[in-house]
Amino acid sequence: DAKTTQPNSMESNEEEPVHLPCNHSTISGTDYIHWYRQLPSQGPEYVIHGLTSNVNNRMASLAIAEDRKSSTLILHRATLRDAAVYYCILKSGGSNYKLTFGKGTLLTVNP
Amino acid sequence: SAVISQKPSRDICQRGTSLTIQCQVDSQVTMMFWYRQQPGQSLTLIATANQGSEATYESGFVIDKFPISRPNLTFSTLTVSNMSPEDSSIYLCSVSRAQTGSRSTFGSGTRLTVV
């Protein structure tokens, strides 16, 4: 499985933007980049995913590098509710569509 | 996206016993997975639940310890057998379509404590 690399932790202030980086230098052409987050005492929840182009939804934006070897999850205005572990995962048909979780980035949001 | 009902939400069990966890989905889904999350750790995939056939287990997980059933496209069970305190974890069910561009949905998990 292609692997991703994320910082262990990041800190932000409430109502400020947050940029969460992810490196995936061994990504293959058909792998989608998925982001999930896990709030305390909950199962992971979907945030966003993309293939080549930048993506926006109501939760976040995903910026994908032109060579696809890295991506950035952007939370435009962090709230206290965004404090969670964020996982960047490559989803591959070759690995039977399963998600392989790394350690993720623990995001702390300060009031 | 699919809605998952996972039962029980938590349980405390005696060592040497078994617990069966149920995962019910509100729509037919192609892919179903079971994960384990040990305290303070990330999620580890146990197996892919295959409809009408034996589950596909990841390295380090065996059918005798974690038997899985999937009788149809909306339901699966995971049994944790002959439990020991090391099995104390959160167990999660996840579903997805068989597409790389399809999002995955997770149940809220079963928090298991073995005493």
XYZ file of C-alpha atoms in Angstrom:
226
model
C 0.000 0.000 0.000
C 1.213 3.495 -0.794
C 2.077 5.301 2.414
C 1.443 8.821 3.647
C 3.457 11.007 5.999
C 1.828 13.569 8.291
C 3.069 15.679 11.207
C 2.223 14.125 14.544
C 0.529 17.245 15.838
C -0.438 20.804 14.944
C -1.931 23.663 16.853
C -4.253 26.435 15.733
C -6.294 29.269 17.158
C -10.031 29.419 16.875
C -11.374 31.166 13.753
C -8.001 31.031 12.003
C -7.264 28.899 8.923
C -5.467 25.593 9.348
C -3.329 23.872 6.723
C -2.714 20.184 7.382
C 0.005 18.729 5.116
C 0.374 15.190 3.816
C 3.171 13.657 1.749
C 2.480 10.660 -0.470
C 5.440 10.402 -2.815
C 4.667 6.807 -3.891
C 1.096 7.515 -4.963
C -0.017 5.698 -8.097
C -2.023 7.228 -10.903
C -5.358 5.770 -9.835
C -5.076 6.319 -6.074
C -7.537 8.766 -4.593
C -6.445 10.967 -1.684
C -8.903 10.696 1.190
C -9.074 12.636 4.428
C -10.910 11.470 7.512
C -11.020 12.815 11.019
C -11.728 11.223 14.347
C -13.242 13.299 17.093
C -12.738 12.111 20.663
C -14.742 8.963 21.463
C -16.190 8.704 17.939
C -15.566 6.659 14.820
C -13.735 8.310 11.929
C -15.785 10.592 9.730
C -15.225 11.467 6.098
C -13.903 14.945 5.374
C -12.995 15.163 1.687
C -11.316 13.305 -1.147
C -9.818 14.058 -4.542
C -7.803 12.675 -7.429
C -6.012 15.502 -9.251
C -7.935 18.741 -8.983
C -8.471 20.826 -5.878
C -11.759 20.074 -4.128
C -14.044 22.091 -1.904
C -16.961 21.068 0.278
C -18.783 22.495 3.253
C -16.235 21.106 5.693
C -12.893 21.831 4.059
C -10.799 22.278 0.937
C -8.245 19.881 -0.472
C -5.277 21.253 -2.373
C -3.399 18.641 -4.407
C 0.085 19.295 -5.737
C 0.522 19.137 -9.488
C 2.738 16.037 -9.226
C 0.269 14.527 -6.694
C 3.070 13.705 -4.286
C 1.611 15.890 -1.585
C -1.678 17.441 -0.544
C -2.990 19.890 2.024
C -6.257 19.834 3.893
C -7.474 23.358 4.564
C -9.924 24.246 7.299
C -10.862 27.830 6.522
C -11.909 28.882 10.027
C -11.054 26.440 12.766
C -13.554 25.932 15.560
C -13.167 24.079 18.832
C -15.221 21.274 17.296
C -12.489 20.736 14.695
C -10.093 19.437 17.348
C -9.500 15.853 16.223
C -7.017 13.447 14.693
C -6.869 13.962 10.931
C -5.904 11.054 8.691
C -4.641 11.341 5.126
C -5.130 8.006 3.343
C -4.633 6.751 -0.202
C -7.454 4.558 -1.463
C -6.445 2.030 -4.093
C -8.356 -0.514 -6.094
C -5.256 -2.656 -5.996
C -5.605 -2.970 -2.229
C -9.269 -3.898 -2.492
C -10.540 -0.440 -1.516
C -9.532 -0.781 2.115
C -8.276 2.187 4.097
C -4.923 1.815 5.829
C -4.648 4.296 8.689
C -1.381 5.884 9.751
C -0.990 7.788 12.994
C -2.538 10.965 11.609
C -2.174 14.550 12.831
C -3.604 15.555 16.176
C -5.044 19.042 15.727
C -5.441 21.176 18.828
C -7.584 24.313 18.532
C -7.035 27.017 21.119
C -9.909 29.322 22.106
C -23.917 8.110 2.423
C -24.782 4.896 4.279
C -25.874 4.895 7.902
C -24.393 2.217 10.156
C -25.858 0.834 13.354
C -23.308 -1.014 15.437
C -24.245 -3.027 18.534
C -23.424 -3.199 21.361
C -21.901 0.229 21.887
C -19.889 -1.051 24.807
C -19.490 -4.158 26.942
C -17.457 -5.511 29.807
C -16.663 -9.196 29.443
C -14.936 -11.905 31.431
C -11.735 -13.374 30.066
C -12.227 -16.625 28.208
C -15.661 -15.678 26.903
C -16.701 -14.476 23.438
C -18.554 -11.402 22.236
C -20.359 -10.938 18.934
C -20.604 -7.424 17.499
C -23.247 -6.596 14.928
C -23.036 -4.114 12.066
C -26.263 -3.199 10.259
C -26.259 -0.852 7.255
C -29.309 0.974 5.942
C -28.491 0.223 2.290
C -26.746 -2.446 0.277
C -22.998 -1.939 0.216
C -20.262 -3.773 -1.617
C -17.392 -3.517 0.821
C -17.513 -4.065 4.577
C -14.507 -3.934 6.862
C -13.767 -4.507 10.523
C -11.159 -2.450 12.378
C -9.641 -2.513 15.839
C -8.449 0.563 17.700
C -6.372 -0.182 20.745
C -6.167 2.467 23.487
C -4.343 5.570 22.273
C -3.598 4.010 18.892
C -4.734 4.400 15.307
C -7.097 2.023 13.541
C -5.867 -1.375 12.364
C -7.773 -3.349 9.750
C -8.786 -6.817 10.957
C -10.489 -8.158 7.850
C -12.699 -7.561 4.849
C -16.101 -9.180 5.281
C -17.095 -10.940 2.068
C -20.731 -11.658 1.347
C -21.417 -15.368 1.218
C -17.805 -16.442 1.648
C -14.970 -16.436 4.152
C -13.584 -13.104 5.245
C -10.168 -11.920 4.062
C -7.934 -11.420 7.097
C -4.994 -9.048 7.434
C -1.638 -10.208 8.679
C -1.741 -10.934 12.382
C -5.462 -11.723 12.526
C -6.929 -15.215 12.229
C -10.392 -16.626 11.737
C -10.346 -18.715 14.907
C -9.889 -15.593 17.012
C -12.058 -13.193 14.984
C -14.708 -15.161 13.083
C -16.717 -12.927 10.759
C -20.022 -13.533 9.051
C -21.663 -11.589 6.244
C -24.895 -13.266 5.180
C -26.070 -10.382 2.952
C -25.104 -6.934 1.655
C -26.404 -5.030 4.692
C -25.281 -7.042 7.719
C -22.112 -8.449 9.250
C -20.928 -9.752 12.598
C -17.500 -9.903 14.202
C -16.898 -12.276 17.097
C -14.009 -11.776 19.478
C -13.313 -15.281 20.806
C -11.676 -16.548 23.977
C -11.053 -13.008 25.113
C -8.105 -11.793 27.152
C -7.439 -8.309 28.579
C -5.268 -7.606 25.498
C -8.459 -7.668 23.422
C -9.735 -4.576 25.209
C -10.182 -2.140 22.321
C -12.711 -0.309 20.233
C -13.980 -2.380 17.308
C -15.388 -0.527 14.313
C -17.331 -1.515 11.242
C -16.834 0.403 7.985
C -18.546 0.283 4.603
C -17.753 1.556 1.156
C -18.494 1.052 -2.497
C -15.873 -0.763 -4.551
C -14.589 2.508 -5.999
C -11.446 4.428 -5.130
C -13.424 7.629 -5.412
C -16.090 6.480 -2.969
C -16.130 7.689 0.611
C -16.083 5.249 3.510
C -18.507 5.388 6.421
C -17.739 4.152 9.924
C -19.902 2.923 12.733
C -19.625 4.543 16.130
C -17.721 1.554 17.448
C -17.972 -1.035 20.202
C -15.874 -0.313 23.265
C -14.846 -3.676 24.708
C -13.267 -4.113 28.112
C -12.067 -7.577 29.135
C -11.575 -8.203 32.843
